[in-house]
CSV table of C-alpha atoms and ligand atoms in Angstrom, one decimal:
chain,number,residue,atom,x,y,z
O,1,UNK,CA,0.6,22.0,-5.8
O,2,UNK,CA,0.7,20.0,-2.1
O,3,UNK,CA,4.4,18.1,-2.1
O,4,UNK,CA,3.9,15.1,-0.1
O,5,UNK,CA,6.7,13.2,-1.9
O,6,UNK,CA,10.0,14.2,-2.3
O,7,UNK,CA,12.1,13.7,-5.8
O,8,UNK,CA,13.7,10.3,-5.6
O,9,UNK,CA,12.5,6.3,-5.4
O,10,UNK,CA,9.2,5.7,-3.8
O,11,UNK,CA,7.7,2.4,-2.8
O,12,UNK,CA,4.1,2.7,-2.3
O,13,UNK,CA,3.4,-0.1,-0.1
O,14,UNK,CA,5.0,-1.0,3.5
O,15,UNK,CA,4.4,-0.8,6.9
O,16,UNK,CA,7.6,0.5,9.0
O,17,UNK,CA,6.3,-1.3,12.0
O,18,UNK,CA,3.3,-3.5,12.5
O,19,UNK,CA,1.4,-5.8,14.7
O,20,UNK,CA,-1.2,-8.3,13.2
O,21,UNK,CA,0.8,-11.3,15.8
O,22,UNK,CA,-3.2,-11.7,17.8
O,23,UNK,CA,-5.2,-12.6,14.5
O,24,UNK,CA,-2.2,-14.6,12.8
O,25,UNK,CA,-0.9,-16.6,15.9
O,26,UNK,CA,2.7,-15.5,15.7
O,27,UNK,CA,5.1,-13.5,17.0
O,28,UNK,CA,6.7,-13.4,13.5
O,29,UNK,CA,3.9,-10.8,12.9
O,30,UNK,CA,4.7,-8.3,15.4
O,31,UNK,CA,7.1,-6.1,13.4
O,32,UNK,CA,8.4,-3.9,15.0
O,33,UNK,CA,12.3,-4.3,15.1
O,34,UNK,CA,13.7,-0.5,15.7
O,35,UNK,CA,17.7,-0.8,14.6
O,36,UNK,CA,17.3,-3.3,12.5
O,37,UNK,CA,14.6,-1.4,10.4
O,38,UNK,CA,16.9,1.9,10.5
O,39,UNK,CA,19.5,-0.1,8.8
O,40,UNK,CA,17.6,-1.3,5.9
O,41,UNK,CA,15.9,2.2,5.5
O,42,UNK,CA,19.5,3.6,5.5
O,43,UNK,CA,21.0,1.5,2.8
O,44,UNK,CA,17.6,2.6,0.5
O,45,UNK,CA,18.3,5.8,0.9
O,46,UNK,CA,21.7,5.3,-0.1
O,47,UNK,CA,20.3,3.2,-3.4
O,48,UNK,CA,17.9,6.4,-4.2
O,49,UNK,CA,14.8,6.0,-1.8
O,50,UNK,CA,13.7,9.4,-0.5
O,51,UNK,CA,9.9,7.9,-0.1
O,52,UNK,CA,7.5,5.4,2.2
O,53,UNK,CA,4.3,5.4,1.8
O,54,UNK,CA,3.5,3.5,5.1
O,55,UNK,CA,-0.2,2.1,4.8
O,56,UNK,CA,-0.3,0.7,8.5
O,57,UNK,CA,-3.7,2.1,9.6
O,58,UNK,CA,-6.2,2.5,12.8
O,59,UNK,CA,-5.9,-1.4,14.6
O,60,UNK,CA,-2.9,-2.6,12.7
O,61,UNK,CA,-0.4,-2.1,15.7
O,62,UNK,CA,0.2,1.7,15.1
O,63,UNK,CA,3.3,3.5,16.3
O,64,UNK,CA,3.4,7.1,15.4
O,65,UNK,CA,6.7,8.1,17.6
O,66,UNK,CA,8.6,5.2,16.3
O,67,UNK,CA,7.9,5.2,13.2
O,68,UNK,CA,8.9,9.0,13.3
O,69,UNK,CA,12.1,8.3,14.5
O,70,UNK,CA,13.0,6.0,12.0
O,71,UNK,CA,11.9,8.3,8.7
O,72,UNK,CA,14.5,10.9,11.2
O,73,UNK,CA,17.4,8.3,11.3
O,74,UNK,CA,17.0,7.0,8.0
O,75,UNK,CA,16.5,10.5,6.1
O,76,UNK,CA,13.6,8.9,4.4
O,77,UNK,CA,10.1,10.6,4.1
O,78,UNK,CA,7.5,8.3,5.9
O,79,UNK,CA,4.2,9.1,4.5
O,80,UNK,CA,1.4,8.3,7.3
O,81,UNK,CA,-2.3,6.5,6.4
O,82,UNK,CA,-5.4,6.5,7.8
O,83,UNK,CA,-8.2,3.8,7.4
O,84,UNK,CA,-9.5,1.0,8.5
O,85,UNK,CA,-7.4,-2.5,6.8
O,86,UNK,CA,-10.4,-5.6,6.7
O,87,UNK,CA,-13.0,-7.7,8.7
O,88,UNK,CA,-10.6,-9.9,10.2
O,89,UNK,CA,-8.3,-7.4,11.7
O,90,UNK,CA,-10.9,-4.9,12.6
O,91,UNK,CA,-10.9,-3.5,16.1
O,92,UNK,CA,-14.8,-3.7,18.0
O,93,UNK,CA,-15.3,0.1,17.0
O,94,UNK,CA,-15.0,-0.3,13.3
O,95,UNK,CA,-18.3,-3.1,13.7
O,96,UNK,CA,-19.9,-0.3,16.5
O,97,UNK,CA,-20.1,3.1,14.8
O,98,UNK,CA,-21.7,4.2,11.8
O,99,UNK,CA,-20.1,5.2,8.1
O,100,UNK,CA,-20.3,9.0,9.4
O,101,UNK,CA,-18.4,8.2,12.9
O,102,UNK,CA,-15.5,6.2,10.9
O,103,UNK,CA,-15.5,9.2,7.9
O,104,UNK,CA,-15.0,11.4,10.7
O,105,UNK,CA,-11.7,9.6,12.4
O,106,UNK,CA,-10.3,9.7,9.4
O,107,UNK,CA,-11.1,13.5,8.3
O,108,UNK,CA,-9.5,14.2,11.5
O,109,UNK,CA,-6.2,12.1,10.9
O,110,UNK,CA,-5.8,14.0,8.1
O,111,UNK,CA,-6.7,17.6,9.4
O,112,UNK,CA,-5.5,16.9,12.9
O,113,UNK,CA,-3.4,14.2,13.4
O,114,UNK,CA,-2.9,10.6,14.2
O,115,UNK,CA,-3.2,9.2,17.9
O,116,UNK,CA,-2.7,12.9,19.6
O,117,UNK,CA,0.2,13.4,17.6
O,118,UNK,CA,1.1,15.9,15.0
O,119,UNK,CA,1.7,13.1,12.3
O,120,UNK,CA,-0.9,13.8,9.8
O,121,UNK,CA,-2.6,11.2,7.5
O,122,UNK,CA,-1.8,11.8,3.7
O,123,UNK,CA,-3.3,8.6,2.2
O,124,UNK,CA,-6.6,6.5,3.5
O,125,UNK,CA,-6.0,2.9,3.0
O,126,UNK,CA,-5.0,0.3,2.8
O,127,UNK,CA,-8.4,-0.5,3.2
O,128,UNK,CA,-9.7,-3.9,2.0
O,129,UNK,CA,-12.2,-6.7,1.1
O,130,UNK,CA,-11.8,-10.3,2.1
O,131,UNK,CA,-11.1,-13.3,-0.3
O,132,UNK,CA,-13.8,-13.1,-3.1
O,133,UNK,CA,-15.7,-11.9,-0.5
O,134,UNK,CA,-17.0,-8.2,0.3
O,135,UNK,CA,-18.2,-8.1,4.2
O,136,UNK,CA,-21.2,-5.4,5.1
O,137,UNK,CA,-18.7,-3.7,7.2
O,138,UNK,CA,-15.7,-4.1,5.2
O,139,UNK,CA,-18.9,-2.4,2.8
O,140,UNK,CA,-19.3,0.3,5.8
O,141,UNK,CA,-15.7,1.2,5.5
O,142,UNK,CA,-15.6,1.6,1.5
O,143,UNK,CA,-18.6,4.3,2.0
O,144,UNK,CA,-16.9,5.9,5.0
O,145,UNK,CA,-13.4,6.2,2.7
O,146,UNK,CA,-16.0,7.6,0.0
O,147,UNK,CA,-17.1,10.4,2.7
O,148,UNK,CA,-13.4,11.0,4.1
O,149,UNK,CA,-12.1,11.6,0.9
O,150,UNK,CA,-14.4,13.9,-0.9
O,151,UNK,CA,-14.3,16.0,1.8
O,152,UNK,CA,-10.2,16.2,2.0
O,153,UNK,CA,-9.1,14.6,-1.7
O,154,UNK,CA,-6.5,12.3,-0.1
O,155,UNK,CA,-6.0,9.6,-2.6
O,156,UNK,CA,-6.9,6.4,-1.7
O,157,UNK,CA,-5.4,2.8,-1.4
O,158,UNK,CA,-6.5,-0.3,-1.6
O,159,UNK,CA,-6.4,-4.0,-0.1
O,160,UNK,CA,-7.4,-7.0,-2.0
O,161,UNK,CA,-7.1,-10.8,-0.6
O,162,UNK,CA,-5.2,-12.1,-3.4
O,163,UNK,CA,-6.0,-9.9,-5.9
O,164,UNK,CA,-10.1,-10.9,-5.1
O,165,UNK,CA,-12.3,-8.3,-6.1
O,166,UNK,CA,-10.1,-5.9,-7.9
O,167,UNK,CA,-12.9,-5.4,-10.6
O,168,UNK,CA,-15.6,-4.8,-7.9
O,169,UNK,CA,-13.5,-2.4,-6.0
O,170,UNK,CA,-13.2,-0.2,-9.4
O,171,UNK,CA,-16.8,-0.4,-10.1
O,172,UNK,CA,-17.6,0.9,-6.2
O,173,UNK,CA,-15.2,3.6,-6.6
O,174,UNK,CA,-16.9,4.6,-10.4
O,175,UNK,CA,-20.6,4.5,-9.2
O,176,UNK,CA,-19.9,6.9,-6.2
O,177,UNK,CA,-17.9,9.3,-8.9
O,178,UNK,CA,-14.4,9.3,-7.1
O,179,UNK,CA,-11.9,10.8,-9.3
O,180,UNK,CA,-10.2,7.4,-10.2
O,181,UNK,CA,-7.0,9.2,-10.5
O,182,UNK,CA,-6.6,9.2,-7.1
O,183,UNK,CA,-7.5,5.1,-6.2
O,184,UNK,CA,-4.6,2.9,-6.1
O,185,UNK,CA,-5.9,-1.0,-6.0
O,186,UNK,CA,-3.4,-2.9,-4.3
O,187,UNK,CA,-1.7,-6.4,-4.7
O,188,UNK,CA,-3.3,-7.3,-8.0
O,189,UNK,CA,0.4,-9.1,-8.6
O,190,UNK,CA,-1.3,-11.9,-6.6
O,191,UNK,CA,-3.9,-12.4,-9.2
O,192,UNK,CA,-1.4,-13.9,-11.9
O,193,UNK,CA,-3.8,-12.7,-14.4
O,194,UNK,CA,-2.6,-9.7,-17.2
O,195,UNK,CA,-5.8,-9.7,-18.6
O,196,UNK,CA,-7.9,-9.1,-15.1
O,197,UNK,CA,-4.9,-6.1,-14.5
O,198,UNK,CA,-5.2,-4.5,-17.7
O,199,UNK,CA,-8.8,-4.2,-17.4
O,200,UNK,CA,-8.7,-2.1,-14.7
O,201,UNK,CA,-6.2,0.2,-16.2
O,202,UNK,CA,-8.4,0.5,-19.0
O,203,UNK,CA,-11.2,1.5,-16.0
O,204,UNK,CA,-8.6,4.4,-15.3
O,205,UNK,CA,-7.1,3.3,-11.7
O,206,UNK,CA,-3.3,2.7,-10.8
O,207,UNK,CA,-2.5,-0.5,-9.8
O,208,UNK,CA,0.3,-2.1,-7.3
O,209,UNK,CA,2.9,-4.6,-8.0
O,210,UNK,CA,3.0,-5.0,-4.0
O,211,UNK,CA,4.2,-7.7,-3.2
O,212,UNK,CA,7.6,-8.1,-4.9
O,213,UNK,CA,9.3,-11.1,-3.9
O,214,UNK,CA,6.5,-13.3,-2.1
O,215,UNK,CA,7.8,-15.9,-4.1
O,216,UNK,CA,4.9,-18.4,-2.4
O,217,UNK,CA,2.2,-16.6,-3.4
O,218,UNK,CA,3.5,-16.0,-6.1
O,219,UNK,CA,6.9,-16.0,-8.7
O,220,UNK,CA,8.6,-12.9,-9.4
O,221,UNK,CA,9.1,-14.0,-13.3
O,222,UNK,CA,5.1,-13.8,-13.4
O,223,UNK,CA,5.3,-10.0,-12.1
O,224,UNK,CA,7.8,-9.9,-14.4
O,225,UNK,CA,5.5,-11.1,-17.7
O,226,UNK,CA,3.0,-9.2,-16.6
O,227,UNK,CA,4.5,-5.9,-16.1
O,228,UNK,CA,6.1,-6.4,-19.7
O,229,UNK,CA,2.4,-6.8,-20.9
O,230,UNK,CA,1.5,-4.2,-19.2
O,231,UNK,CA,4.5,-1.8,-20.5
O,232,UNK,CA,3.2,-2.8,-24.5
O,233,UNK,CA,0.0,-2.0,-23.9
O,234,UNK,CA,0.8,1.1,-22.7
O,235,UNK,CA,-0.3,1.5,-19.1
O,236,UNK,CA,2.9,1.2,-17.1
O,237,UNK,CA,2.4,5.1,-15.9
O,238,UNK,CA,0.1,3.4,-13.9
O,239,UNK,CA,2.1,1.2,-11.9
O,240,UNK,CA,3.4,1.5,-8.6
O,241,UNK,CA,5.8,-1.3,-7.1
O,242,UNK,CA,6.5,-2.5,-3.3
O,243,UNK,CA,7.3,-5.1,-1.3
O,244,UNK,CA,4.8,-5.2,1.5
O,245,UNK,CA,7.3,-6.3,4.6
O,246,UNK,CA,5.0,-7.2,7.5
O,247,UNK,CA,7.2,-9.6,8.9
O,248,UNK,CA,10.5,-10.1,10.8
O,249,UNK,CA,11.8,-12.9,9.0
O,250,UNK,CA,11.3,-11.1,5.9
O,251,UNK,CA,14.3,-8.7,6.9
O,252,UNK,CA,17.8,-9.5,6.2
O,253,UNK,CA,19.0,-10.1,10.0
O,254,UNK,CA,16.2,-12.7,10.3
O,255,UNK,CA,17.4,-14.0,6.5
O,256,UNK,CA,14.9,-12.8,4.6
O,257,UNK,CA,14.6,-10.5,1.1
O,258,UNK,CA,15.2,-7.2,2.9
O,259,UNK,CA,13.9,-3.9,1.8
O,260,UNK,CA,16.5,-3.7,-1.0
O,261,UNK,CA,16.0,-7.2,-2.8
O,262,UNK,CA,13.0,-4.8,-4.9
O,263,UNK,CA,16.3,-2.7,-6.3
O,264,UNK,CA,18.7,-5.4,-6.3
O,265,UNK,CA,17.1,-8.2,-7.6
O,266,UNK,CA,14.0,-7.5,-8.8
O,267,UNK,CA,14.4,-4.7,-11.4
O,268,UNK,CA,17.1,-6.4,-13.0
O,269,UNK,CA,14.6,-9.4,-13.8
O,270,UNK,CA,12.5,-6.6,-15.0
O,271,UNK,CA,15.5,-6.0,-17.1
O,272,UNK,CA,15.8,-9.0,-18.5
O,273,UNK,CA,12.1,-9.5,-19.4
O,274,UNK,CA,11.9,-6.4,-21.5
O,275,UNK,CA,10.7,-4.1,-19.2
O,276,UNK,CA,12.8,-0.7,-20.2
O,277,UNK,CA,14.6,1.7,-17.7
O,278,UNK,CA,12.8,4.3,-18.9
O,279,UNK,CA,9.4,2.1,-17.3
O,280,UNK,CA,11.0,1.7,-14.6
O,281,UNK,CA,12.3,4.7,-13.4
O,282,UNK,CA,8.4,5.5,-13.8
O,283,UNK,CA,7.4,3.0,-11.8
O,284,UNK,CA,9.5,3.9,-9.3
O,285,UNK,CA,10.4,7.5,-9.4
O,286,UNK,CA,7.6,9.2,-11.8
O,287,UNK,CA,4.2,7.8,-11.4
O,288,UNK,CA,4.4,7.9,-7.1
O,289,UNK,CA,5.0,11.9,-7.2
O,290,UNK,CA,2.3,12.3,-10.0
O,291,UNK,CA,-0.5,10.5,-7.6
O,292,UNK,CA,0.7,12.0,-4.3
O,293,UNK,CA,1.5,15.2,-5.2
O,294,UNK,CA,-1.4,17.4,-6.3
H,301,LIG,ZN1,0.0,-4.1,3.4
């Protein structure tokens, strides 16, 4: 067995520093707040956290050494990504080479490492399709993740635009005969729709409740239905949950949530919506080290 994750808390879905400020017109995007970010990290580890899963991936404002130094001052394990995230955000290169030339940056994040460092890539994603809309190279990328991964069995994650596509993504991953035990499809929470979620468990993916606490896109006592749904039907060994902080105002110096409103807030919602302990320490604790570690 390959330990990636440590025994303890794990949310599945963040990016320890980011940069998407070009494409979305504000400096509000360019995370990348050293002390501040030590200081959440800290007070998770102190509420259980041993594991990030940092999906932050090639073009997506990368920073290897910093991001280091915060999973070293924090005590948490960072886990690094590799992939390519969707058409918008796409550097020139992703549009220039071929399926074989992206497979192969990623097969050597993962063997090598990332950027000329010795961080090596553990997960390939997030990697995503547009809203209700699947590009021909956002297409180019899926086929590339297809290649990178059968050669290393990294599991992979994904990035819907509000939840678009989640069915489609399944399907791709099925007709190419990836193990679907190892395919994550991220922020289906945005889709407010139990039925839509549940199908794809049925297909055999995990899902991601990713984006805890995005109360405009949508309310946490949704999440909170849904998951409950989701526990009586008996797939919540399939759930991962995260918050998805890409933004400085969504930390607590700049007023926002914070890292910890996921354990402060949210679970007791969870709590009070039926969703047991025993669910949640999978979603949290269990169901994390069962995907990563294999
Ligand atoms: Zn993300």
């Amino acid at each position: 067995m390959i330990v990636m994750l440590v025994n303890g808390i794990t949310y599945m879905h963040e990016h320890t520093t980011i940069d998407l400020s070009e494409v979305k017109k504000t400096e509000d995007c360019q995370l990348d707040v050293f002390s501040e970010t030590v200081k959440e990290y800290k007070k998770l580890y102190e509420k259980g956290v041993r594991n990030i899963v940092d999906v932050t991936n090639f073009g997506m404002g990368r920073n290897i050494p910093f991001v280091q130094k915060v999973a070293e001052e924090s005590g948490i394990n960072i886990i690094f990504s590799t992939g390519f995230y969707q058409d918008e955000f796409y550097p020139i290169q992703v549009f220039r080479e071929t399926r074989e030339q992206l497979a192969e940056r990623m097969i050597e994040e993962i063997k090598k490492g990332i950027k000329g460092t010795e961080a090596r890539a553990d997960i390939i994603g997030e990697i995503g399709t547009s809203y209700n809309k699947w590009t021909d190279t956002e297409r180019k990328v899926f086929e590339a993740v297809v290649i990178a991964h059968k050669e290393t069995n990294k599991p992979i994650t994904t990035h819907t635009s509000i939840g678009t596509l989640g069915h489609e993504q399944v399907a791709f991953f099925k007709e190419r005969k990836v193990d679907l035990n190892k395919v994550v499809i991220g922020h289906v929470d945005l889709t407010s729709d139990a039925d839509y979620i549940l199908q794809m468990l049925r297909d055999g993916v995990y899902v991601e409740f990713d984006t805890i606490g995005k109360e405009s896109y949508m309310p946490d006592r949704i999440r909170a239905e849904i998951l409950k749904k989701i526990q009586d039907a008996g797939y919540i060994d399939r759930v991962f949950l995260s918050m998805d902080i890409t933004r400085k105002s969504h930390l607590e110096y700049r007023d926002g949530l914070g890292y910890s409103f996921l354990l402060d807030s949210f679970i007791p919602l969870l709590n009070s919506y039926g969703v047991t302990d025993e669910s949640i320490e999978k979603m949290l604790v269990k169901n994390p080290l069962t995907f990563m570690n294999d």
